[in-house]
Coordinates of C-alpha atoms in Angstrom, one line a residue:
M14 CA 51.6 18.0 -7.7
A15 CA 54.0 17.4 -10.6
N16 CA 54.5 20.1 -13.2
P17 CA 51.3 20.1 -15.3
T18 CA 51.3 19.2 -19.0
R19 CA 49.6 21.8 -21.1
H20 CA 48.3 21.7 -24.7
T21 CA 46.8 24.6 -26.5
G22 CA 45.7 25.2 -30.1
R23 CA 42.8 25.3 -32.5
W24 CA 40.8 22.4 -33.8
T25 CA 39.5 23.0 -37.4
L26 CA 37.2 21.5 -39.9
E27 CA 40.3 20.1 -41.6
D28 CA 41.2 18.2 -38.4
R29 CA 37.7 16.8 -38.3
F30 CA 38.0 15.7 -42.0
A31 CA 41.3 14.0 -41.2
S32 CA 39.9 12.0 -38.3
P33 CA 37.1 12.3 -35.8
W34 CA 39.6 11.5 -33.0
H35 CA 42.9 13.2 -32.1
Y36 CA 45.4 12.5 -29.3
L37 CA 47.3 14.7 -26.9
P38 CA 50.2 13.0 -25.0
V39 CA 50.7 13.2 -21.3
E40 CA 53.9 11.8 -19.7
V41 CA 53.1 10.2 -16.3
P42 CA 56.1 9.6 -14.0
A43 CA 56.7 6.5 -12.0
G44 CA 54.9 6.4 -8.6
A45 CA 52.0 8.6 -9.6
A46 CA 48.9 8.1 -7.4
G47 CA 46.5 10.2 -9.4
L48 CA 45.9 11.9 -12.8
R49 CA 43.6 14.8 -13.4
V50 CA 42.8 16.2 -16.9
E51 CA 40.8 19.3 -17.7
L52 CA 39.6 20.5 -21.1
D53 CA 38.5 24.1 -21.9
Y54 CA 37.3 25.4 -25.2
E55 CA 35.0 28.1 -26.7
R56 CA 31.4 26.9 -26.8
V57 CA 30.0 28.9 -29.7
D58 CA 28.0 28.0 -32.8
G59 CA 27.1 24.5 -31.5
T60 CA 30.8 23.5 -30.9
V61 CA 31.2 20.1 -29.3
L62 CA 34.5 18.4 -28.3
D63 CA 34.5 14.9 -26.7
L64 CA 36.9 13.7 -24.0
G65 CA 38.5 10.3 -23.3
C66 CA 41.7 8.6 -22.2
L67 CA 44.1 5.8 -23.1
G68 CA 46.7 4.6 -20.7
P69 CA 49.9 2.7 -21.7
G70 CA 47.9 -0.5 -21.2
G71 CA 44.8 0.6 -23.2
F72 CA 41.4 2.1 -22.6
R73 CA 40.9 4.0 -19.4
G74 CA 37.6 5.9 -20.1
W75 CA 35.4 8.1 -22.2
S76 CA 32.9 10.8 -21.3
G77 CA 32.2 12.4 -24.6
S78 CA 30.9 15.9 -24.3
A79 CA 29.3 15.2 -20.9
R80 CA 32.4 16.2 -19.0
E81 CA 35.1 18.8 -19.1
S82 CA 37.5 17.0 -16.7
F83 CA 38.2 13.7 -15.1
V84 CA 40.3 12.1 -12.3
I85 CA 41.7 8.6 -12.2
T86 CA 43.2 7.1 -9.1
P87 CA 44.0 3.4 -8.2
E88 CA 40.8 3.2 -6.0
A89 CA 38.3 5.5 -7.8
A90 CA 37.7 7.5 -10.9
T91 CA 35.3 10.0 -12.4
P92 CA 32.2 8.1 -13.8
G93 CA 33.0 7.0 -17.3
Y94 CA 36.7 6.2 -16.4
R95 CA 38.3 3.1 -15.0
P96 CA 40.2 3.2 -11.7
G97 CA 43.4 1.3 -11.4
E98 CA 47.1 1.6 -11.5
I99 CA 48.4 4.9 -12.8
E100 CA 51.0 3.4 -15.1
A101 CA 54.2 5.3 -15.8
G102 CA 54.7 6.3 -19.4
T103 CA 52.8 8.1 -22.1
W104 CA 49.1 8.5 -21.7
Q105 CA 46.9 9.8 -24.5
V106 CA 44.0 12.1 -23.9
M107 CA 41.5 11.5 -26.7
I108 CA 39.7 14.5 -28.2
G109 CA 36.7 13.8 -30.3
V110 CA 36.4 16.7 -32.8
H111 CA 32.6 16.3 -33.0
R112 CA 31.3 19.7 -34.1
V113 CA 33.5 22.8 -34.9
P114 CA 32.6 26.1 -36.5
P115 CA 34.0 27.1 -39.9
D116 CA 36.7 29.2 -38.2
G117 CA 37.7 26.4 -35.8
V118 CA 37.7 26.4 -32.0
R119 CA 40.5 27.3 -29.6
Y120 CA 41.2 24.8 -26.8
R121 CA 43.4 24.4 -23.7
L122 CA 44.1 21.1 -22.0
T123 CA 45.8 20.7 -18.7
A124 CA 46.9 17.4 -17.1
E125 CA 48.5 17.0 -13.7
T126 CA 49.7 14.0 -11.6
T127 CA 50.3 13.6 -7.9
Q128 CA 52.2 11.1 -5.8
L129 CA 50.0 11.7 -2.8
S130 CA 47.0 9.4 -2.8
A131 CA 44.7 12.0 -1.1
A132 CA 45.7 14.9 -3.3
L133 CA 43.3 14.0 -6.2
R134 CA 39.9 12.5 -5.7
P135 CA 36.9 12.2 -8.0
P136 CA 33.5 13.4 -6.6
S137 CA 31.8 11.1 -4.1
A138 CA 28.7 9.2 -5.3
P139 CA 25.4 10.3 -3.7
P140 CA 23.8 7.9 -1.2
E141 CA 22.0 4.9 -2.7
P142 CA 18.2 5.2 -2.7
P143 CA 16.1 2.7 -0.8
A144 CA 14.5 -0.2 -2.6
P145 CA 11.0 0.6 -3.9
R146 CA 8.3 -0.5 -1.4
D147 CA 5.4 -0.8 -3.8
R148 CA 6.9 -2.6 -6.7
P149 CA 4.3 -3.9 -9.3
S150 CA 3.9 -7.7 -9.3
R151 CA 5.1 -9.6 -12.3
R152 CA 2.7 -10.3 -15.1
A153 CA 1.7 -13.9 -15.7
L154 CA 2.1 -14.4 -19.5
P155 CA 1.9 -17.8 -21.2
A156 CA 5.3 -19.3 -21.5
R157 CA 7.0 -22.7 -22.2
E158 CA 7.5 -25.0 -19.2
G159 CA 10.3 -23.9 -17.0
H160 CA 10.3 -20.4 -18.6
R161 CA 8.7 -17.1 -17.9
W162 CA 8.4 -13.7 -19.7
L163 CA 10.6 -11.0 -18.2
A164 CA 9.9 -7.3 -18.7
G165 CA 12.8 -5.1 -19.5
D166 CA 14.5 -2.3 -21.4
L167 CA 17.7 -2.7 -23.5
H168 CA 18.8 0.9 -23.7
T169 CA 19.6 3.2 -20.8
H170 CA 22.2 5.6 -19.6
T171 CA 23.7 6.7 -16.3
V172 CA 26.2 9.3 -15.0
H173 CA 28.9 7.1 -16.5
S174 CA 28.1 8.8 -19.8
D175 CA 25.5 11.5 -20.3
G176 CA 22.7 10.4 -18.0
V177 CA 21.8 12.0 -14.7
L178 CA 21.3 8.9 -12.5
T179 CA 23.8 6.7 -10.8
V180 CA 23.6 3.0 -11.5
A181 CA 21.9 2.5 -8.1
Q182 CA 19.3 5.3 -8.8
L183 CA 18.6 3.9 -12.3
A184 CA 18.1 0.3 -10.9
A185 CA 15.7 1.6 -8.2
L186 CA 13.7 3.6 -10.8
A187 CA 13.4 0.6 -13.1
A188 CA 12.5 -1.8 -10.3
G189 CA 9.9 0.6 -9.1
R190 CA 8.4 0.6 -12.6
G191 CA 8.0 -3.2 -12.5
L192 CA 10.9 -4.1 -14.8
D193 CA 12.6 -7.4 -14.3
F194 CA 15.8 -6.6 -16.3
L195 CA 17.6 -3.6 -17.6
A196 CA 20.6 -3.2 -19.9
V197 CA 22.8 -0.3 -18.9
T198 CA 24.4 0.9 -22.1
D199 CA 26.6 4.0 -21.5
H200 CA 28.2 5.6 -24.4
N201 CA 31.6 4.2 -25.4
T202 CA 32.6 3.1 -21.9
V203 CA 32.2 0.1 -19.6
S204 CA 33.2 1.7 -16.3
H205 CA 29.6 1.2 -15.1
H206 CA 29.9 -2.6 -15.3
A207 CA 31.8 -2.7 -11.9
E208 CA 28.7 -1.4 -10.2
L209 CA 26.0 -3.6 -11.8
A210 CA 26.1 -6.7 -9.6
A211 CA 25.7 -4.9 -6.3
A212 CA 22.9 -2.7 -7.6
A213 CA 21.1 -5.7 -9.1
Q214 CA 21.2 -7.5 -5.8
R215 CA 20.1 -4.5 -3.8
Y216 CA 17.1 -3.7 -5.9
G217 CA 16.1 -7.1 -7.1
I218 CA 16.5 -6.5 -10.8
T219 CA 18.7 -8.2 -13.4
L220 CA 21.2 -5.7 -14.8
L221 CA 22.8 -6.6 -18.2
P222 CA 26.3 -5.1 -18.9
G223 CA 26.1 -3.1 -22.1
Q224 CA 27.8 -0.4 -24.1
E225 CA 26.3 1.9 -26.7
V226 CA 29.0 2.1 -29.3
T227 CA 28.5 5.7 -30.4
T228 CA 29.8 7.5 -33.5
D229 CA 28.6 10.5 -35.5
S230 CA 27.0 8.2 -38.1
G231 CA 25.5 5.4 -36.1
H232 CA 25.0 3.9 -32.6
A233 CA 25.0 0.2 -31.7
G234 CA 24.1 -1.6 -28.5
A235 CA 26.7 -4.2 -27.4
L236 CA 25.2 -6.4 -24.8
G237 CA 26.9 -8.8 -22.5
E238 CA 30.1 -9.0 -20.3
I239 CA 32.3 -8.6 -23.4
G240 CA 34.8 -5.9 -22.4
W241 CA 35.2 -2.6 -24.1
V242 CA 34.3 -2.4 -27.8
D243 CA 36.5 0.1 -29.7
F244 CA 34.2 2.6 -31.2
R245 CA 36.9 4.0 -33.4
R246 CA 36.9 0.8 -35.5
E247 CA 34.4 -0.1 -38.2
P248 CA 30.9 -1.6 -37.3
D249 CA 31.9 -5.0 -38.7
D250 CA 34.7 -5.1 -36.1
W251 CA 32.1 -4.2 -33.4
L252 CA 30.1 -7.2 -34.5
D253 CA 33.1 -9.5 -34.6
A254 CA 34.3 -8.5 -31.2
T255 CA 30.9 -8.8 -29.6
E256 CA 30.2 -12.2 -31.1
A257 CA 33.7 -13.5 -30.2
A258 CA 33.1 -12.6 -26.5
G259 CA 29.6 -14.2 -26.4
G260 CA 27.5 -11.0 -26.6
L261 CA 24.9 -9.6 -28.9
L262 CA 25.0 -6.4 -31.0
S263 CA 22.0 -4.3 -32.0
V264 CA 21.6 -1.4 -34.4
N265 CA 20.2 1.3 -32.2
H266 CA 17.5 3.8 -33.3
P267 CA 18.3 3.4 -37.0
F268 CA 15.8 6.1 -38.0
A269 CA 16.2 8.9 -35.3
G270 CA 16.8 12.2 -36.9
P271 CA 20.5 13.3 -36.7
V272 CA 21.6 10.1 -35.0
S273 CA 20.2 7.7 -37.6
W274 CA 22.2 4.7 -38.8
L275 CA 24.4 5.5 -41.8
R276 CA 27.1 2.8 -41.5
P277 CA 27.7 0.1 -44.2
M278 CA 28.2 -3.5 -42.9
R279 CA 29.2 -6.7 -44.6
R280 CA 27.0 -8.7 -42.1
R281 CA 23.9 -7.8 -40.2
P282 CA 23.9 -7.8 -36.3
P283 CA 21.4 -10.2 -34.7
L284 CA 19.3 -7.5 -33.1
I285 CA 17.7 -4.2 -34.3
E286 CA 16.1 -1.6 -32.1
V287 CA 12.8 -1.4 -34.0
W288 CA 11.0 0.4 -31.2
H289 CA 12.8 3.4 -29.8
W290 CA 11.2 6.3 -27.9
S291 CA 11.6 8.4 -31.1
W292 CA 8.8 6.4 -32.7
L293 CA 6.7 9.5 -31.8
D294 CA 3.6 8.6 -33.8
L295 CA 2.8 4.9 -33.4
R296 CA 0.8 5.1 -36.7
W297 CA 4.0 5.5 -38.6
T298 CA 5.3 2.3 -40.2
T299 CA 8.8 3.7 -40.8
P300 CA 10.4 1.5 -38.1
L301 CA 8.8 -1.6 -39.6
S302 CA 9.9 -0.8 -43.1
W303 CA 13.5 0.0 -42.0
W304 CA 13.6 -3.3 -40.1
L305 CA 12.4 -5.4 -43.0
A306 CA 14.6 -3.6 -45.6
W307 CA 17.7 -3.9 -43.4
D308 CA 17.2 -7.5 -42.4
A309 CA 13.9 -9.2 -41.9
A310 CA 15.6 -12.0 -39.9
A311 CA 16.9 -9.5 -37.3
I312 CA 15.3 -9.9 -33.9
P313 CA 13.3 -6.7 -33.0
V314 CA 13.9 -5.2 -29.6
G315 CA 12.9 -2.0 -27.9
G316 CA 14.7 0.7 -25.8
S317 CA 13.7 3.8 -24.0
D318 CA 17.2 5.4 -24.3
W319 CA 16.6 6.9 -20.8
H320 CA 19.0 9.8 -19.9
Q321 CA 17.0 12.1 -17.7
P322 CA 13.5 13.3 -17.0
G323 CA 11.9 15.1 -19.9
S324 CA 14.5 14.2 -22.5
D325 CA 13.6 10.7 -23.4
A326 CA 11.1 8.0 -22.3
L327 CA 11.0 6.4 -18.9
P328 CA 12.6 3.0 -18.6
G329 CA 10.2 0.4 -19.9
H330 CA 8.6 2.7 -22.5
P331 CA 8.6 0.6 -24.6
T332 CA 9.0 -2.7 -22.8
T333 CA 11.0 -5.6 -24.3
W334 CA 9.7 -9.0 -23.2
V335 CA 12.1 -11.9 -23.2
E336 CA 11.1 -15.5 -22.4
C337 CA 13.8 -16.8 -20.1
A338 CA 14.7 -19.9 -18.2
G339 CA 16.1 -17.9 -15.2
D340 CA 16.9 -14.4 -13.9
E341 CA 20.6 -14.1 -14.7
P342 CA 22.0 -11.8 -17.4
G343 CA 23.0 -14.9 -19.3
D344 CA 19.4 -16.1 -19.3
V345 CA 18.2 -12.9 -20.8
L346 CA 20.9 -13.0 -23.5
A347 CA 19.9 -16.6 -24.3
G348 CA 16.3 -15.6 -24.7
L349 CA 17.3 -12.7 -27.0
R350 CA 19.6 -14.9 -29.0
A351 CA 16.8 -17.5 -29.5
G352 CA 14.4 -14.7 -30.7
R353 CA 11.9 -15.3 -27.8
V354 CA 11.1 -11.6 -27.8
A355 CA 8.1 -9.3 -27.9
I356 CA 7.7 -5.6 -27.5
S357 CA 4.8 -3.6 -26.0
A358 CA 4.3 0.1 -25.7
E359 CA 4.0 -0.1 -21.9
R360 CA 4.8 -2.7 -19.3
D361 CA 1.1 -3.1 -18.3
G362 CA -0.3 -2.6 -21.8
P363 CA -1.4 -5.1 -24.5
V364 CA 1.2 -7.8 -25.3
L365 CA 1.5 -10.1 -28.4
L366 CA 3.4 -13.3 -27.9
R367 CA 4.1 -16.5 -29.9
H368 CA 3.3 -19.6 -27.8
E369 CA 2.8 -23.2 -28.9
G370 CA 2.7 -22.3 -32.5
D371 CA 0.0 -19.6 -32.1
L372 CA -0.2 -15.9 -31.5
I373 CA -1.5 -15.0 -28.1
A374 CA -2.9 -11.5 -27.5
V375 CA -3.0 -10.5 -23.8
D376 CA -5.1 -7.7 -22.4
A377 CA -5.9 -6.6 -26.0
D378 CA -9.7 -7.1 -26.2
G379 CA -11.1 -5.0 -29.1
L380 CA -7.7 -4.4 -30.8
T381 CA -6.9 -5.5 -34.3
M382 CA -4.3 -8.1 -35.3
A383 CA -2.2 -7.0 -38.3
G384 CA 0.4 -9.0 -40.2
P385 CA 2.6 -8.4 -43.2
Q386 CA -0.4 -8.0 -45.5
G387 CA -2.3 -5.8 -43.1
P388 CA -5.1 -6.2 -40.6
W389 CA -6.7 -9.7 -40.5
A390 CA -8.5 -10.4 -37.2
R391 CA -10.2 -8.7 -34.3
V392 CA -9.0 -9.7 -30.8
R393 CA -11.8 -11.0 -28.6
G394 CA -11.2 -11.4 -24.8
D395 CA -8.3 -10.7 -22.5
R396 CA -6.3 -13.7 -23.6
A397 CA -7.0 -14.5 -27.3
R398 CA -5.4 -17.3 -29.3
L399 CA -5.1 -16.8 -33.0
P400 CA -3.4 -18.8 -35.8
G401 CA 0.4 -18.4 -35.7
R402 CA 0.9 -16.9 -39.2
D403 CA 4.4 -16.2 -40.4
G404 CA 6.0 -12.8 -40.3
P405 CA 6.0 -9.8 -38.1
H406 CA 2.6 -9.1 -36.4
R407 CA 1.2 -6.2 -34.4
L408 CA -1.7 -5.2 -32.3
I409 CA -3.1 -1.9 -33.5
D410 CA -5.9 0.3 -32.3
A411 CA -8.7 1.8 -34.3
G412 CA -6.5 4.6 -35.5
G413 CA -3.7 2.3 -36.7
A414 CA -1.3 2.9 -33.8
T415 CA 0.9 0.0 -32.9
L416 CA 0.6 -1.1 -29.3
A417 CA 2.5 -4.4 -29.4
L418 CA 4.5 -6.4 -31.8
T419 CA 6.3 -9.6 -32.3
A420 CA 8.4 -11.2 -35.0

């Protein structure tokens, strides 16, 4: 091992006021075959420091507050970080000063390199789970010729940020719940993208590359194979970068307690996560009012925000339905971009679709159709066709709870 680099000090509120992100340099010699970084700090009074890394060539990873250390080698890296060449020169360890007490917080950071390829290794991934044996069959929903409605979830996390499942474990879970597609949107990193294709093939599910661009005052879902979106820039830059690379941006959980959306924007992203697991009482109309006030033309989507059992909703709760011409990630993005989208509380619950100019309510017998002016029709039968009035529409139960919606 080379002589380690050490940084010690105290982060203060004044540091946080100056910038949410600070940088500690690490000089890496030529010929290095591995880099290990470890951060230690006093965890008192809700203190939270985030951890990330920039190499001489740019972004190498981010783990936020989910990890206290990381390893990068040419062949492998700690989840959240990109393996690859250990470039000689100045690396920057990113520290996010997220929450610090009034008196500040002491920290110690240690970085070490090695020229022996076997000296530093990230933890091995657990064995991949088997493919589910009793996968639910696809629902047959009315679609245009050559298209079909796919069930999915546009907001999930893995061990590459603060989730507990590997990409393979998450894919197996989602497939077992009958989902056709899943966007894997780890916080501020794209290291998980390298694992998506193999997991998609193994478990028979379409996996969309994604990144949840995450800051203290708003989260956004960047969907598509678009590369890393720099969360340190302004949201308008996130939108520009996503669009330039052919992806789609969503404002995520805009009304979710301490992680609600607070960021100004010159333009509006094409998607908005109207239905998030934090819509705890489906009688509330807050999500709908926020959507219509922000941008009534935005395409509504849903996301479970899955991290781990007991913390959020399971994948597919809610379910986002997209009418697609195929099963590839690009087909799902095309359906989203065209606004061929509906959302239901559950994958097997009532669904409300637009088809051939009408509104089609599936498995919704006895529910009420509500539009912008309120309830206007009772649903009769398991596949009811009603006039295709303009504006957002919902299926609600007798107590006013929303069970399905479409724009």
